[in-house]
XYZ file of C-alpha atoms in Angstrom:
477
model
C -0.125 -0.030 0.000
C 2.770 2.275 0.747
C 4.464 1.483 -2.293
C 1.298 2.580 -4.494
C 0.989 5.977 -2.692
C 4.635 6.904 -3.163
C 3.816 6.343 -7.090
C 1.037 8.143 -7.019
C 2.524 11.093 -5.272
C 5.652 10.819 -7.941
C 3.114 11.155 -10.768
C 1.508 13.787 -9.439
C 4.243 15.829 -8.617
C 5.495 15.327 -12.365
C 2.021 16.139 -13.663
C 2.774 19.568 -11.548
C 5.945 20.266 -12.891
C 5.311 19.635 -16.439
C 2.288 21.827 -16.181
C 4.978 24.436 -14.429
C 7.419 24.133 -17.075
C 4.555 24.784 -19.805
C 3.514 28.125 -18.035
C 6.780 29.366 -17.625
C 7.564 28.913 -21.118
C 4.399 30.926 -21.949
C 5.522 33.902 -19.814
C 8.893 34.343 -21.631
C 8.223 36.843 -24.547
C 9.174 35.817 -27.874
C 9.773 38.497 -30.139
C 6.326 39.993 -31.904
C 4.769 42.473 -34.145
C 8.106 43.461 -35.884
C 6.673 45.998 -38.404
C 8.380 48.803 -40.852
C 6.821 52.360 -40.079
C 8.833 54.591 -42.190
C 11.250 54.567 -44.900
C 12.972 56.463 -47.331
C 14.765 55.699 -50.580
C 17.036 57.572 -52.781
C 19.502 56.707 -55.652
C 22.202 57.039 -52.495
C 20.805 55.588 -49.468
C 17.705 54.022 -48.129
C 16.809 54.685 -44.642
C 14.508 52.323 -42.508
C 12.592 52.775 -39.356
C 10.895 49.712 -37.148
C 8.934 49.015 -34.214
C 8.859 46.231 -32.102
C 5.852 45.075 -29.958
C 7.368 42.234 -27.858
C 10.762 41.240 -27.658
C 11.445 39.949 -24.331
C 15.073 38.761 -22.914
C 18.058 38.221 -24.903
C 17.305 40.187 -28.005
C 19.081 40.394 -31.492
C 18.206 42.138 -34.374
C 20.557 41.723 -36.981
C 19.944 43.424 -41.066
C 21.393 41.478 -43.998
C 22.076 43.741 -46.950
C 23.366 44.201 -50.467
C 22.478 43.746 -54.012
C 19.609 41.507 -54.702
C 20.243 37.873 -54.418
C 24.055 38.387 -52.729
C 23.034 40.114 -49.527
C 26.631 39.609 -48.175
C 26.569 42.558 -45.926
C 25.282 42.205 -41.852
C 24.950 44.774 -38.862
C 23.788 44.729 -35.696
C 21.076 47.028 -34.541
C 19.944 48.214 -31.167
C 16.247 49.603 -29.960
C 16.316 53.407 -29.480
C 14.808 55.417 -26.252
C 11.623 55.203 -28.049
C 11.600 51.594 -28.828
C 12.600 51.676 -32.632
C 15.000 50.200 -34.904
C 16.519 52.125 -37.414
C 18.832 51.106 -40.400
C 20.700 53.406 -42.647
C 21.937 51.316 -46.044
C 24.762 53.774 -47.121
C 26.498 53.278 -50.562
C 23.630 52.870 -52.787
C 24.459 52.820 -56.752
C 22.044 53.944 -59.743
C 20.397 51.470 -61.606
C 20.903 48.833 -59.246
C 18.677 46.689 -57.398
C 18.788 45.735 -53.695
C 17.402 43.656 -50.948
C 17.234 44.166 -46.932
C 16.184 41.361 -44.586
C 15.596 42.227 -40.814
C 16.327 38.846 -38.552
C 14.842 39.230 -35.072
C 15.725 36.735 -32.093
C 15.405 36.382 -28.374
C 16.192 33.795 -25.941
C 12.467 32.160 -26.632
C 12.416 32.082 -30.220
C 13.253 33.736 -33.664
C 10.889 35.770 -36.224
C 10.532 34.929 -39.385
C 13.037 37.173 -41.616
C 11.581 40.421 -42.545
C 12.262 40.978 -46.070
C 12.310 44.220 -48.372
C 13.429 44.749 -51.682
C 13.844 47.899 -53.607
C 15.533 49.395 -56.430
C 17.422 52.636 -57.813
C 16.015 52.587 -61.052
C 13.383 55.242 -60.716
C 13.158 58.957 -61.304
C 10.393 60.636 -58.982
C 7.991 63.484 -60.153
C 5.668 65.764 -57.976
C 4.127 68.554 -59.984
C 3.864 70.635 -57.163
C 7.481 69.959 -55.512
C 9.256 73.135 -57.130
C 12.228 73.360 -59.122
C 15.142 72.341 -56.676
C 14.632 68.335 -56.470
C 17.115 65.763 -58.379
C 14.434 63.165 -59.515
C 16.085 60.278 -57.019
C 14.244 59.960 -54.240
C 10.386 61.100 -53.019
C 12.152 63.661 -50.673
C 13.625 65.544 -53.934
C 11.776 64.866 -57.285
C 11.454 66.749 -60.298
C 8.370 68.845 -60.925
C 8.470 69.008 -64.460
C 7.668 65.961 -66.788
C 9.619 66.532 -69.751
C 12.731 66.637 -67.198
C 11.941 63.613 -65.651
C 11.680 61.742 -68.956
C 14.777 62.804 -70.534
C 16.580 62.099 -67.243
C 15.181 58.562 -66.903
C 16.034 57.956 -70.788
C 19.870 59.087 -69.900
C 20.076 56.785 -67.077
C 18.564 53.983 -69.015
C 21.637 54.530 -71.895
C 24.514 55.327 -69.234
C 23.794 52.263 -66.776
C 22.502 49.725 -69.899
C 19.262 49.034 -67.337
C 15.674 50.091 -68.258
C 14.359 53.132 -65.658
C 10.967 54.029 -65.186
C 9.412 57.556 -63.597
C 7.209 57.212 -61.181
C 4.637 60.369 -60.653
C 2.709 61.666 -57.408
C -0.691 62.356 -57.290
C -1.715 65.956 -58.740
C -2.365 68.201 -61.576
C -0.106 68.298 -64.992
C -0.576 71.105 -66.502
C 0.343 70.823 -70.189
C -1.686 73.306 -71.922
C 1.937 74.625 -73.454
C 3.968 71.457 -73.539
C 3.676 67.990 -75.246
C 5.861 65.128 -73.381
C 7.925 63.564 -75.887
C 8.651 59.749 -75.096
C 11.637 57.953 -75.918
C 11.955 54.158 -76.795
C 11.230 51.977 -73.362
C 10.107 54.907 -71.420
C 8.152 53.570 -68.576
C 5.507 56.406 -67.046
C 3.493 54.968 -63.841
C 1.131 57.490 -61.786
C -0.948 57.056 -58.819
C 1.577 57.150 -56.168
C 1.066 58.894 -52.967
C 4.630 59.908 -52.541
C 6.254 57.280 -50.359
C 5.949 54.312 -51.776
C 8.944 51.887 -52.624
C 6.948 49.631 -55.010
C 4.687 50.109 -57.654
C 2.317 47.711 -56.377
C 2.055 49.848 -53.132
C 0.052 52.531 -55.003
C -3.736 53.339 -55.118
C -4.271 55.186 -58.654
C -8.071 55.028 -58.086
C -7.375 57.358 -54.912
C -3.990 58.989 -56.021
C -5.109 60.734 -59.146
C -2.413 61.913 -61.573
C -4.651 64.213 -64.132
C -2.372 65.598 -67.260
C -4.864 68.175 -68.399
C -4.377 70.429 -72.152
C -6.751 73.122 -70.277
C -8.543 73.259 -73.898
C -5.624 74.433 -75.345
C -2.827 71.619 -76.180
C -3.755 69.063 -78.836
C -1.680 66.042 -77.648
C -0.333 65.991 -73.987
C 2.089 62.506 -74.645
C 3.357 61.717 -77.951
C 5.611 58.914 -78.450
C 7.575 59.042 -82.423
C 9.141 56.429 -84.687
C 12.484 56.302 -82.339
C 10.334 53.825 -80.114
C 11.621 50.227 -81.689
C 10.853 48.097 -78.197
C 8.171 49.177 -76.236
C 6.231 52.401 -74.010
C 4.557 51.525 -71.052
C 2.150 54.221 -69.369
C 0.131 52.931 -66.319
C -2.329 54.502 -63.682
C -2.441 58.177 -65.592
C -5.461 60.165 -66.324
C -5.727 62.132 -69.601
C -8.379 65.498 -70.242
C -9.020 68.273 -71.858
C -6.608 67.995 -75.317
C -8.042 69.989 -77.696
C -8.188 70.163 -81.836
C -10.520 72.724 -83.090
C -11.847 72.870 -86.816
C -8.807 74.156 -88.159
C -5.397 73.002 -87.560
C -1.966 73.544 -88.111
C -0.177 73.664 -91.606
C 2.455 71.772 -92.895
C 4.545 72.950 -95.888
C 1.445 74.847 -96.498
C -0.815 72.198 -96.426
C -3.636 71.286 -93.706
C -2.112 68.100 -91.055
C -5.288 65.684 -90.609
C -3.082 63.208 -88.442
C -2.748 65.766 -85.465
C -3.915 65.026 -81.886
C -5.456 62.500 -79.461
C -4.576 63.327 -75.967
C -1.760 60.332 -76.459
C -0.571 59.731 -79.760
C 2.337 57.377 -81.392
C 2.986 57.850 -84.840
C 5.590 55.841 -86.630
C 6.288 53.456 -83.922
C 7.067 49.718 -83.814
C 7.464 47.244 -80.867
C 4.791 46.733 -78.260
C 2.572 49.553 -76.374
C 0.928 49.037 -73.019
C -1.732 51.273 -71.474
C -2.949 50.232 -68.344
C -5.105 51.628 -65.789
C -5.842 55.126 -67.505
C -8.898 57.208 -67.791
C -9.188 59.105 -70.942
C -12.052 61.903 -70.599
C -13.415 64.776 -72.257
C -10.834 65.464 -74.954
C -12.390 66.738 -78.152
C -10.268 66.690 -81.878
C -12.575 67.725 -84.985
C -10.198 66.480 -87.188
C -9.192 62.675 -86.009
C -9.336 60.424 -82.926
C -9.727 62.427 -79.267
C -8.318 60.201 -76.914
C -5.652 58.004 -78.189
C -4.161 57.382 -81.634
C -1.618 54.787 -82.590
C -0.242 54.644 -86.331
C 2.713 52.615 -87.127
C 5.450 53.723 -89.073
C 4.542 51.282 -92.253
C 1.806 49.212 -93.133
C 3.486 46.162 -94.411
C 7.066 46.581 -93.309
C 6.724 48.108 -90.167
C 3.560 47.167 -88.433
C 3.671 47.592 -84.454
C 3.943 44.280 -82.841
C 1.582 44.242 -79.905
C -1.003 46.905 -78.502
C -2.260 46.044 -74.812
C -5.086 48.115 -73.842
C -5.830 47.154 -70.375
C -8.061 48.447 -67.094
C -8.883 51.573 -69.256
C -12.076 53.813 -69.623
C -12.829 56.088 -72.411
C -15.535 58.472 -71.316
C -17.150 61.675 -72.660
C -14.614 62.251 -75.696
C -15.679 63.883 -79.091
C -13.656 63.650 -82.432
C -13.729 63.314 -86.083
C -13.644 59.901 -85.723
C -13.601 57.132 -82.673
C -12.078 58.111 -79.390
C -9.754 55.416 -79.648
C -7.936 54.535 -83.178
C -5.052 52.009 -83.784
C -3.874 51.935 -87.725
C -1.627 48.516 -88.854
C -0.559 46.245 -86.303
C -0.361 42.782 -85.641
C -1.796 42.103 -82.620
C -4.257 44.164 -80.562
C -5.839 43.435 -77.109
C -8.970 44.879 -75.178
C -8.554 43.450 -71.571
C -11.252 45.391 -69.386
C -11.686 48.325 -71.735
C -14.808 50.223 -70.708
C -16.235 53.428 -73.471
C -18.773 55.335 -71.995
C -20.642 58.275 -73.949
C -17.910 58.775 -76.540
C -18.623 60.716 -80.028
C -17.705 60.141 -83.411
C -18.516 61.894 -86.784
C -17.005 59.089 -89.437
C -15.478 55.999 -88.786
C -16.800 54.509 -85.065
C -17.481 56.196 -82.029
C -15.678 54.181 -79.536
C -12.941 52.307 -81.057
C -11.780 52.598 -84.955
C -9.296 49.438 -86.136
C -7.461 49.359 -89.475
C -4.966 46.618 -90.804
C -5.178 44.617 -87.652
C -3.880 40.662 -87.830
C -5.881 39.857 -84.644
C -7.934 41.400 -82.258
C -9.314 40.073 -79.284
C -11.722 42.272 -76.454
C -12.337 40.472 -73.063
C -15.184 42.184 -70.525
C -15.136 45.030 -72.658
C -18.115 47.498 -71.752
C -19.816 49.790 -74.549
C -22.475 52.480 -72.961
C -24.107 55.152 -74.847
C -21.531 55.451 -77.706
C -22.732 57.436 -80.960
C -21.806 58.460 -84.581
C -23.348 60.635 -86.558
C -22.135 59.508 -90.234
C -20.492 56.519 -90.035
C -20.972 52.728 -89.189
C -20.242 51.144 -85.818
C -20.763 53.470 -82.824
C -18.867 51.006 -80.656
C -16.169 49.305 -83.134
C -15.537 50.288 -86.459
C -13.100 47.551 -88.240
C -11.448 47.716 -91.229
C -9.149 45.087 -92.782
C -8.983 43.638 -89.334
C -8.493 39.668 -90.012
C -9.450 37.925 -87.135
C -11.948 39.255 -84.484
C -12.712 37.367 -81.169
C -15.006 39.415 -78.559
C -15.774 37.507 -75.222
C -17.599 38.405 -71.972
C -18.540 42.004 -73.720
C -21.423 44.393 -73.001
C -23.196 46.507 -75.734
C -25.725 48.654 -73.919
C -27.642 51.769 -75.641
C -25.353 52.766 -78.072
C -26.720 54.660 -81.579
C -25.422 54.490 -84.991
C -26.264 56.890 -87.646
C -28.006 59.767 -85.766
C -28.301 61.308 -88.741
C -28.593 60.661 -92.531
C -25.920 60.684 -95.319
C -27.012 60.811 -98.998
C -29.864 58.575 -98.565
C -27.447 55.525 -97.139
C -28.506 53.312 -94.490
C -26.284 53.354 -91.731
C -26.087 50.899 -89.129
C -24.317 48.549 -86.859
C -22.701 48.990 -83.746
C -20.047 46.854 -84.575
C -19.089 47.230 -88.483
C -16.684 44.937 -90.004
C -14.797 44.956 -93.560
C -12.954 41.784 -94.406
C -12.438 39.136 -92.009
C -13.598 36.829 -89.335
C -15.916 37.364 -86.429
C -16.670 35.242 -83.277
C -18.460 36.573 -80.587
C -18.716 34.672 -76.603
C -21.142 35.366 -73.860
C -21.521 38.527 -74.804
C -24.736 40.872 -74.380
C -26.738 43.218 -76.547
C -29.424 45.648 -74.751
C -31.209 48.450 -76.651
C -28.864 49.204 -79.039
C -30.258 51.400 -82.076
C -29.409 52.459 -85.862
C -30.980 54.851 -88.337
C -33.934 53.437 -89.785
C -33.718 50.153 -91.727
C -30.198 49.576 -90.836
C -28.790 46.738 -88.991
C -28.535 47.611 -85.097
C -26.005 45.452 -83.868
C -23.650 43.726 -87.060
C -22.998 45.297 -90.299
C -20.501 43.029 -91.853
C -18.751 42.942 -95.439
C -17.122 39.855 -96.576
C -16.407 38.861 -93.101
C -17.547 35.372 -91.542
C -19.374 35.492 -88.459
C -19.316 32.603 -85.658
C -21.921 32.952 -82.646
C -19.946 30.639 -80.017
C -22.846 30.739 -77.746
C -23.538 32.370 -74.389
C -24.651 35.588 -76.382
C -28.013 37.324 -75.190
C -30.441 39.585 -76.467
C -32.459 42.385 -74.643
C -36.064 41.511 -75.052
C -37.395 43.749 -78.215
C -34.399 44.216 -79.599
C -34.777 41.990 -82.211
C -37.290 44.061 -83.615
C -34.731 46.953 -83.985
C -34.511 46.697 -87.993
C -32.407 43.912 -88.655
C -29.947 42.952 -86.460
C -27.494 41.438 -88.660
C -26.743 43.223 -92.454
C -27.233 39.913 -94.047
C -30.613 39.545 -92.955
C -30.080 35.947 -92.347
C -31.516 36.183 -88.662
C -27.930 34.445 -87.127
C -28.995 36.652 -83.764
C -32.647 34.484 -83.329
C -29.886 31.930 -81.657
C -29.124 34.522 -79.108
C -31.129 34.029 -75.623
C -33.022 37.131 -73.802
C -30.790 38.795 -71.454
C -31.906 38.208 -67.572
C-alpha cells in the first residue's frame, strides 16, 4: 500500500512540474510585431525605421543587406530610446536592385525574416514640389514631367538598364507642353509619394491628371524612335483639344494630329494600363488615344495592349481610340462610355490589324453621326474575337447622309468575327439599317452564351445579311 501511494505522489508531482514548465515557457515573450513604419529611398542611400511590439530577454536584431540575390553584409541593430529600430543602407549605386532582411530573435525564439526589396531605377516626379529636386527620391523629386522623361532616358543609356518614371498624385498642366516619349519609356502614375514599389500605390485614390486645358492637341507623344516598347500605367488624360482648323505643314492642312496620347511611326509593343481618357476633343481625328505604325507592311506595330482603361465623354471626327496597322491588339477590361464620333466609329477604330481580342469590355451610350460602328469600326481586321462584353444603349447613324443606310454598333469589313458570352441591349441604328452588326466580306461565328435584350430583335434587322443569326441568342436576364 505504501508503495502504491508513493507512485501516485511521484506521478502527481511530475504532472505539476510539467504544467509549471509549460506555464513558465508561455511567460517568456517571444519577439513579435516587427513592423516597418517609415522609409526613405534615394539613389544614394535607403533609410528604414521599424517598431517591435514584444521582444523579451536576450534580444538580437540584425540587418542582412546587399545587392538583390547577394545580401553579403550584416549589421547588428539596437532599439533606440523610443523602442524603434533604425537602419541606414549607405553606398547605393544608381541602376541597381537591392534587398534588406531584418532578423529578430531572443531567448524564446526567432521571428520569420522581414525581407524588403527595392531598386534605384526610378525617377520621381511631384508636380507641386518646385524646381530644386534631382528626381532621385520622393523627398527631392522633379516637378517637370519632360525633365523626368529625359533623365530616365539618359540614365537608361548610361547604366544599360530600364528606368521608370514614378509620378505623384496631382495636376500635370500640359496646356503649353507636349511630353515626348523615348524608346522603353515607362511612366507610372497614382503614387501618394512614399511608396517603394509600384504595387503599393492606389491609382484610383491618388489621381495623376494630365490636362491640356482645352489648348493643347497632344499631351503625350511617341514618335518613330520607339523600337521596343512604351508603357503608360495609372494616368488620367483630359481636355486635349483640336479645333476645326489645324496647323499647316508646308502650306497643307495636317489631318493626322491630336489625340490626348499619340504614337506615330512607332514599332514594338505599346502598353496602356489603368488609364482614363475623358473629355478630350478633336474635330479632325480621334480624340483620346491614337496609334499609327510607321509602315503598314514593312513596319507594323507588334502588339498593342489596352488594359483596364476607360474612355468617357470624348468627342472626335473619328473614334475615341484609333489603332492603325498592328499585328496584335488586345482590349482587356476596357470600358467606353458616352463617346461620340462623326466618321469611322464612336468608341474604337481599328484598321490593318491581324488579330483583335476583346475580353470583358463595356460599351455604353456611344454614338456616331455619319458612320457605321458606334462601338467598333473595323477595317481589314483579319481575325476578331469578342468575349464577355456588354453593348448597351449605343446609337449608330444619328443623322442620314446621302440617303445611305447607316448602322451596326459593330462594323467590320473583311476578315472573321466570333462572339462569345456577350450582351446586346437597347442598341439602335438609323431607319432600316442593322442595329447590331454590319458585316462586309466577313465570316461570322456565334460561339454561344450571347444574349439579346427583349424587344431588341425588332430594331430593324440585327444582322446586315438578314439571315437572322441572332435568333439563336437567348434573352438577357
